[in-house]
């Protein structure tokens, strides 16, 4: 889709600092992809009460593994 839009120059300059995009077109595509990914992600709070863990499930060893760098 081809369109003409007016962008805030300062906002675009600032966005380039967080991106590897070389052109404004690439930057806009990256921003749209990230917007879609973020909005599609489920909010973890929406899962509250929907996951049933076994009574004997122990999450603490997993926490230790994450800190030591082994996954």
mmCIF file of N, CA, C and O in Angstrom:
data_model
loop_
_atom_site.group_PDB
_atom_site.id
_atom_site.type_symbol
_atom_site.label_atom_id
_atom_site.label_comp_id
_atom_site.label_asym_id
_atom_site.label_seq_id
_atom_site.Cartn_x
_atom_site.Cartn_y
_atom_site.Cartn_z
ATOM 1 N N UNK A 1 0.842 -1.171 0.000
ATOM 2 C CA UNK A 1 0.000 0.000 0.000
ATOM 3 C C UNK A 1 0.885 1.232 0.000
ATOM 4 O O UNK A 1 1.823 1.346 0.773
ATOM 5 N N UNK A 2 0.595 2.129 -0.847
ATOM 6 C CA UNK A 2 1.348 3.372 -0.913
ATOM 7 C C UNK A 2 0.502 4.467 -0.265
ATOM 8 O O UNK A 2 -0.686 4.578 -0.523
ATOM 9 N N UNK A 3 1.152 5.251 0.594
ATOM 10 C CA UNK A 3 0.449 6.351 1.255
ATOM 11 C C UNK A 3 1.424 7.463 1.580
ATOM 12 O O UNK A 3 2.629 7.222 1.702
ATOM 13 N N UNK A 4 0.932 8.633 1.711
ATOM 14 C CA UNK A 4 1.753 9.770 2.136
ATOM 15 C C UNK A 4 1.323 10.167 3.538
ATOM 16 O O UNK A 4 0.130 10.333 3.795
ATOM 17 N N UNK A 5 2.302 10.276 4.417
ATOM 18 C CA UNK A 5 2.003 10.694 5.788
ATOM 19 C C UNK A 5 3.027 11.728 6.232
ATOM 20 O O UNK A 5 4.145 11.772 5.722
ATOM 21 N N UNK A 6 2.629 12.530 7.193
ATOM 22 C CA UNK A 6 3.539 13.521 7.770
ATOM 23 C C UNK A 6 4.002 12.961 9.110
ATOM 24 O O UNK A 6 3.178 12.645 9.967
ATOM 25 N N UNK A 7 5.309 12.805 9.261
ATOM 26 C CA UNK A 7 5.881 12.256 10.487
ATOM 27 C C UNK A 7 6.594 13.341 11.271
ATOM 28 O O UNK A 7 7.196 14.243 10.687
ATOM 29 N N UNK A 8 6.569 13.208 12.560
ATOM 30 C CA UNK A 8 7.295 14.104 13.444
ATOM 31 C C UNK A 8 8.784 13.792 13.313
ATOM 32 O O UNK A 8 9.225 12.681 13.626
ATOM 33 N N UNK A 9 9.574 14.749 12.844
ATOM 34 C CA UNK A 9 11.002 14.526 12.600
ATOM 35 C C UNK A 9 11.757 14.082 13.850
ATOM 36 O O UNK A 9 12.612 13.191 13.780
ATOM 37 N N UNK A 10 11.460 14.679 14.965
ATOM 38 C CA UNK A 10 12.153 14.322 16.213
ATOM 39 C C UNK A 10 11.807 12.892 16.630
ATOM 40 O O UNK A 10 12.664 12.151 17.097
ATOM 41 N N UNK A 11 10.551 12.519 16.445
ATOM 42 C CA UNK A 11 10.114 11.172 16.783
ATOM 43 C C UNK A 11 10.818 10.145 15.892
ATOM 44 O O UNK A 11 11.276 9.104 16.365
ATOM 45 N N UNK A 12 10.951 10.442 14.627
ATOM 46 C CA UNK A 12 11.632 9.548 13.689
ATOM 47 C C UNK A 12 13.106 9.436 14.051
ATOM 48 O O UNK A 12 13.663 8.336 14.095
ATOM 49 N N UNK A 13 13.759 10.538 14.346
ATOM 50 C CA UNK A 13 15.182 10.509 14.749
ATOM 51 C C UNK A 13 15.367 9.654 15.996
ATOM 52 O O UNK A 13 16.293 8.848 16.086
ATOM 53 N N UNK A 14 14.481 9.837 16.945
ATOM 54 C CA UNK A 14 14.554 9.079 18.200
ATOM 55 C C UNK A 14 14.336 7.585 17.930
ATOM 56 O O UNK A 14 15.034 6.738 18.493
ATOM 57 N N UNK A 15 13.385 7.257 17.071
ATOM 58 C CA UNK A 15 13.095 5.857 16.746
ATOM 59 C C UNK A 15 14.294 5.191 16.081
ATOM 60 O O UNK A 15 14.573 4.015 16.334
ATOM 61 N N UNK A 16 15.008 5.908 15.237
ATOM 62 C CA UNK A 16 16.187 5.344 14.566
ATOM 63 C C UNK A 16 17.255 4.926 15.575
ATOM 64 O O UNK A 16 18.025 3.994 15.317
ATOM 65 N N UNK A 17 17.295 5.567 16.732
ATOM 66 C CA UNK A 17 18.277 5.199 17.759
ATOM 67 C C UNK A 17 18.007 3.807 18.319
ATOM 68 O O UNK A 17 18.905 3.169 18.842
ATOM 69 N N UNK A 18 16.771 3.334 18.208
ATOM 70 C CA UNK A 18 16.388 2.027 18.744
ATOM 71 C C UNK A 18 16.245 0.971 17.654
ATOM 72 O O UNK A 18 15.796 -0.139 17.919
ATOM 73 N N UNK A 19 16.611 1.307 16.439
ATOM 74 C CA UNK A 19 16.377 0.417 15.314
ATOM 75 C C UNK A 19 17.642 0.261 14.476
ATOM 76 O O UNK A 19 18.520 1.110 14.491
ATOM 77 N N UNK A 20 17.677 -0.831 13.732
ATOM 78 C CA UNK A 20 18.761 -1.042 12.767
ATOM 79 C C UNK A 20 18.301 -0.670 11.361
ATOM 80 O O UNK A 20 19.013 -0.891 10.390
ATOM 81 N N UNK A 21 17.108 -0.108 11.255
ATOM 82 C CA UNK A 21 16.562 0.287 9.958
ATOM 83 C C UNK A 21 17.451 1.352 9.330
ATOM 84 O O UNK A 21 18.000 2.211 10.013
ATOM 85 N N UNK A 22 17.567 1.267 8.024
ATOM 86 C CA UNK A 22 18.384 2.238 7.291
ATOM 87 C C UNK A 22 17.528 3.317 6.633
ATOM 88 O O UNK A 22 18.026 4.372 6.285
ATOM 89 N N UNK A 23 16.252 3.020 6.430
ATOM 90 C CA UNK A 23 15.361 3.977 5.775
ATOM 91 C C UNK A 23 14.112 4.185 6.621
ATOM 92 O O UNK A 23 13.794 3.359 7.490
ATOM 93 N N UNK A 24 13.408 5.250 6.334
ATOM 94 C CA UNK A 24 12.156 5.515 7.045
ATOM 95 C C UNK A 24 11.150 4.404 6.717
ATOM 96 O O UNK A 24 10.404 3.957 7.591
ATOM 97 N N UNK A 25 11.158 3.931 5.488
ATOM 98 C CA UNK A 25 10.258 2.846 5.106
ATOM 99 C C UNK A 25 10.505 1.609 5.969
ATOM 100 O O UNK A 25 9.566 0.998 6.486
ATOM 101 N N UNK A 26 11.767 1.221 6.126
ATOM 102 C CA UNK A 26 12.115 0.081 6.981
ATOM 103 C C UNK A 26 11.686 0.339 8.420
ATOM 104 O O UNK A 26 11.199 -0.570 9.101
ATOM 105 N N UNK A 27 11.893 1.557 8.888
ATOM 106 C CA UNK A 27 11.532 1.920 10.251
ATOM 107 C C UNK A 27 10.024 1.779 10.479
ATOM 108 O O UNK A 27 9.589 1.220 11.491
ATOM 109 N N UNK A 28 9.235 2.240 9.533
ATOM 110 C CA UNK A 28 7.779 2.147 9.644
ATOM 111 C C UNK A 28 7.330 0.687 9.644
ATOM 112 O O UNK A 28 6.488 0.283 10.449
ATOM 113 N N UNK A 29 7.927 -0.123 8.769
ATOM 114 C CA UNK A 29 7.583 -1.551 8.742
ATOM 115 C C UNK A 29 7.924 -2.220 10.072
ATOM 116 O O UNK A 29 7.124 -3.002 10.607
ATOM 117 N N UNK A 30 9.098 -1.910 10.602
ATOM 118 C CA UNK A 30 9.513 -2.483 11.879
ATOM 119 C C UNK A 30 8.553 -2.059 12.989
ATOM 120 O O UNK A 30 8.154 -2.871 13.828
ATOM 121 N N UNK A 31 8.186 -0.798 12.994
ATOM 122 C CA UNK A 31 7.275 -0.287 14.019
ATOM 123 C C UNK A 31 5.910 -0.968 13.928
ATOM 124 O O UNK A 31 5.321 -1.334 14.951
ATOM 125 N N UNK A 32 5.410 -1.164 12.719
ATOM 126 C CA UNK A 32 4.119 -1.833 12.551
ATOM 127 C C UNK A 32 4.183 -3.288 13.004
ATOM 128 O O UNK A 32 3.275 -3.782 13.682
ATOM 129 N N UNK A 33 5.277 -3.981 12.650
ATOM 130 C CA UNK A 33 5.435 -5.375 13.073
ATOM 131 C C UNK A 33 5.493 -5.480 14.594
ATOM 132 O O UNK A 33 4.896 -6.368 15.195
ATOM 133 N N UNK A 34 6.222 -4.565 15.222
ATOM 134 C CA UNK A 34 6.328 -4.593 16.676
ATOM 135 C C UNK A 34 4.994 -4.268 17.341
ATOM 136 O O UNK A 34 4.614 -4.891 18.325
ATOM 137 N N UNK A 35 4.269 -3.316 16.800
ATOM 138 C CA UNK A 35 2.947 -2.976 17.328
ATOM 139 C C UNK A 35 2.030 -4.193 17.287
ATOM 140 O O UNK A 35 1.368 -4.518 18.277
ATOM 141 N N UNK A 36 2.022 -4.882 16.156
ATOM 142 C CA UNK A 36 1.171 -6.064 16.021
ATOM 143 C C UNK A 36 1.589 -7.149 17.009
ATOM 144 O O UNK A 36 0.749 -7.743 17.688
ATOM 145 N N UNK A 37 2.890 -7.402 17.127
ATOM 146 C CA UNK A 37 3.383 -8.435 18.045
ATOM 147 C C UNK A 37 3.009 -8.121 19.485
ATOM 148 O O UNK A 37 2.566 -9.002 20.228
ATOM 149 N N UNK A 38 3.173 -6.882 19.873
ATOM 150 C CA UNK A 38 2.872 -6.482 21.254
ATOM 151 C C UNK A 38 1.379 -6.609 21.546
ATOM 152 O O UNK A 38 0.973 -7.125 22.585
ATOM 153 N N UNK A 39 0.555 -6.170 20.631
ATOM 154 C CA UNK A 39 -0.894 -6.202 20.849
ATOM 155 C C UNK A 39 -1.455 -7.614 20.786
ATOM 156 O O UNK A 39 -2.479 -7.897 21.393
ATOM 157 N N UNK A 40 -0.796 -8.512 20.045
ATOM 158 C CA UNK A 40 -1.277 -9.886 19.950
ATOM 159 C C UNK A 40 -0.883 -10.719 21.160
ATOM 160 O O UNK A 40 -1.510 -11.731 21.436
ATOM 161 N N UNK A 41 0.170 -10.299 21.840
ATOM 162 C CA UNK A 41 0.634 -11.046 22.999
ATOM 163 C C UNK A 41 -0.437 -11.022 24.076
ATOM 164 O O UNK A 41 -1.007 -9.983 24.378
ATOM 165 N N UNK A 42 -0.686 -12.166 24.664
ATOM 166 C CA UNK A 42 -1.664 -12.221 25.744
ATOM 167 C C UNK A 42 -1.104 -11.558 26.984
ATOM 168 O O UNK A 42 0.075 -11.705 27.299
ATOM 169 N N UNK A 43 -1.941 -10.863 27.658
ATOM 170 C CA UNK A 43 -1.547 -10.288 28.937
ATOM 171 C C UNK A 43 -1.549 -11.420 29.955
ATOM 172 O O UNK A 43 -2.559 -12.103 30.138
ATOM 173 N N UNK A 44 -0.414 -11.631 30.595
ATOM 174 C CA UNK A 44 -0.283 -12.747 31.534
ATOM 175 C C UNK A 44 -1.343 -12.680 32.639
ATOM 176 O O UNK A 44 -1.785 -13.704 33.149
ATOM 177 N N UNK A 45 -1.795 -11.485 32.948
ATOM 178 C CA UNK A 45 -2.819 -11.358 33.983
ATOM 179 C C UNK A 45 -4.140 -11.967 33.549
ATOM 180 O O UNK A 45 -4.948 -12.374 34.379
ATOM 181 N N UNK A 46 -4.354 -12.082 32.230
ATOM 182 C CA UNK A 46 -5.583 -12.705 31.730
ATOM 183 C C UNK A 46 -5.611 -14.205 32.018
ATOM 184 O O UNK A 46 -6.661 -14.834 31.945
ATOM 185 N N UNK A 47 -4.464 -14.798 32.324
ATOM 186 C CA UNK A 47 -4.381 -16.228 32.593
ATOM 187 C C UNK A 47 -4.686 -16.582 34.045
ATOM 188 O O UNK A 47 -4.800 -17.758 34.380
ATOM 189 N N UNK A 48 -4.835 -15.576 34.885
ATOM 190 C CA UNK A 48 -5.072 -15.831 36.306
ATOM 191 C C UNK A 48 -6.318 -16.702 36.499
ATOM 192 O O UNK A 48 -7.386 -16.402 35.977
ATOM 193 N N UNK A 49 -6.114 -17.794 37.235
ATOM 194 C CA UNK A 49 -7.202 -18.711 37.524
ATOM 195 C C UNK A 49 -7.500 -19.695 36.406
ATOM 196 O O UNK A 49 -8.390 -20.530 36.539
ATOM 197 N N UNK A 50 -6.786 -19.631 35.291
ATOM 198 C CA UNK A 50 -7.050 -20.514 34.156
ATOM 199 C C UNK A 50 -6.039 -21.641 34.043
ATOM 200 O O UNK A 50 -6.207 -22.536 33.230
ATOM 201 N N UNK A 51 -4.961 -21.583 34.828
ATOM 202 C CA UNK A 51 -3.931 -22.615 34.765
ATOM 203 C C UNK A 51 -3.964 -23.398 36.070
ATOM 204 O O UNK A 51 -3.885 -22.819 37.156
ATOM 205 N N UNK A 52 -4.081 -24.715 35.941
ATOM 206 C CA UNK A 52 -4.100 -25.569 37.131
ATOM 207 C C UNK A 52 -2.761 -26.296 37.219
ATOM 208 O O UNK A 52 -2.353 -26.984 36.283
ATOM 209 N N UNK A 53 -2.070 -26.123 38.322
ATOM 210 C CA UNK A 53 -0.796 -26.800 38.550
ATOM 211 C C UNK A 53 -1.033 -28.032 39.408
ATOM 212 O O UNK A 53 -1.949 -28.054 40.237
ATOM 213 N N UNK A 54 -0.210 -29.043 39.197
ATOM 214 C CA UNK A 54 -0.281 -30.230 40.050
ATOM 215 C C UNK A 54 0.032 -29.816 41.484
ATOM 216 O O UNK A 54 0.812 -28.897 41.719
ATOM 217 N N UNK A 55 -0.541 -30.526 42.416
ATOM 218 C CA UNK A 55 -0.310 -30.228 43.838
ATOM 219 C C UNK A 55 1.171 -30.344 44.199
ATOM 220 O O UNK A 55 1.666 -29.588 45.025
ATOM 221 N N UNK A 56 1.891 -31.292 43.576
ATOM 222 C CA UNK A 56 3.296 -31.520 43.917
ATOM 223 C C UNK A 56 4.261 -30.696 43.051
ATOM 224 O O UNK A 56 5.468 -30.861 43.136
ATOM 225 N N UNK A 57 3.741 -29.781 42.235
ATOM 226 C CA UNK A 57 4.589 -28.962 41.361
ATOM 227 C C UNK A 57 5.429 -28.001 42.196
ATOM 228 O O UNK A 57 4.926 -27.303 43.059
ATOM 229 N N UNK A 58 6.741 -27.997 41.939
ATOM 230 C CA UNK A 58 7.655 -27.115 42.673
ATOM 231 C C UNK A 58 8.409 -26.248 41.675
ATOM 232 O O UNK A 58 9.241 -26.730 40.916
ATOM 233 N N UNK A 59 8.122 -24.972 41.656
ATOM 234 C CA UNK A 59 8.736 -24.050 40.698
ATOM 235 C C UNK A 59 10.126 -23.572 41.121
ATOM 236 O O UNK A 59 10.863 -23.040 40.316
ATOM 237 N N UNK A 60 10.493 -23.777 42.374
ATOM 238 C CA UNK A 60 11.745 -23.214 42.871
ATOM 239 C C UNK A 60 13.000 -23.731 42.156
ATOM 240 O O UNK A 60 13.897 -22.941 41.876
ATOM 241 N N UNK A 61 13.095 -25.017 41.821
ATOM 242 C CA UNK A 61 14.291 -25.471 41.082
ATOM 243 C C UNK A 61 14.431 -24.777 39.726
ATOM 244 O O UNK A 61 15.538 -24.542 39.254
ATOM 245 N N UNK A 62 13.319 -24.456 39.097
ATOM 246 C CA UNK A 62 13.383 -23.759 37.821
ATOM 247 C C UNK A 62 13.967 -22.363 37.983
ATOM 248 O O UNK A 62 14.691 -21.881 37.122
ATOM 249 N N UNK A 63 13.644 -21.705 39.064
ATOM 250 C CA UNK A 63 14.210 -20.375 39.319
ATOM 251 C C UNK A 63 15.726 -20.450 39.468
ATOM 252 O O UNK A 63 16.447 -19.610 38.943
ATOM 253 N N UNK A 64 16.212 -21.450 40.179
ATOM 254 C CA UNK A 64 17.655 -21.621 40.356
ATOM 255 C C UNK A 64 18.333 -21.819 39.017
ATOM 256 O O UNK A 64 19.362 -21.231 38.733
ATOM 257 N N UNK A 65 17.747 -22.657 38.154
ATOM 258 C CA UNK A 65 18.312 -22.944 36.840
ATOM 259 C C UNK A 65 18.411 -21.697 35.986
ATOM 260 O O UNK A 65 19.363 -21.497 35.275
ATOM 261 N N UNK A 66 17.421 -20.824 36.086
ATOM 262 C CA UNK A 66 17.411 -19.608 35.280
ATOM 263 C C UNK A 66 18.535 -18.676 35.690
ATOM 264 O O UNK A 66 19.163 -18.021 34.879
ATOM 265 N N UNK A 67 18.802 -18.592 36.984
ATOM 266 C CA UNK A 67 19.854 -17.693 37.479
ATOM 267 C C UNK A 67 21.240 -18.194 37.117
ATOM 268 O O UNK A 67 22.131 -17.427 36.859
ATOM 269 N N UNK A 68 21.399 -19.518 37.099
ATOM 270 C CA UNK A 68 22.739 -20.065 36.828
ATOM 271 C C UNK A 68 23.066 -20.071 35.344
ATOM 272 O O UNK A 68 24.161 -20.382 34.957
ATOM 273 N N UNK A 69 22.054 -19.750 34.514
ATOM 274 C CA UNK A 69 22.293 -19.671 33.093
ATOM 275 C C UNK A 69 21.994 -20.951 32.352
ATOM 276 O O UNK A 69 22.125 -21.025 31.148
ATOM 277 N N UNK A 70 21.601 -22.012 33.062
ATOM 278 C CA UNK A 70 21.258 -23.264 32.370
ATOM 279 C C UNK A 70 19.771 -23.334 32.167
ATOM 280 O O UNK A 70 18.987 -23.202 33.094
ATOM 281 N N UNK A 71 19.375 -23.536 30.925
ATOM 282 C CA UNK A 71 17.948 -23.652 30.613
ATOM 283 C C UNK A 71 17.688 -24.917 29.861
ATOM 284 O O UNK A 71 18.367 -25.351 29.073
#
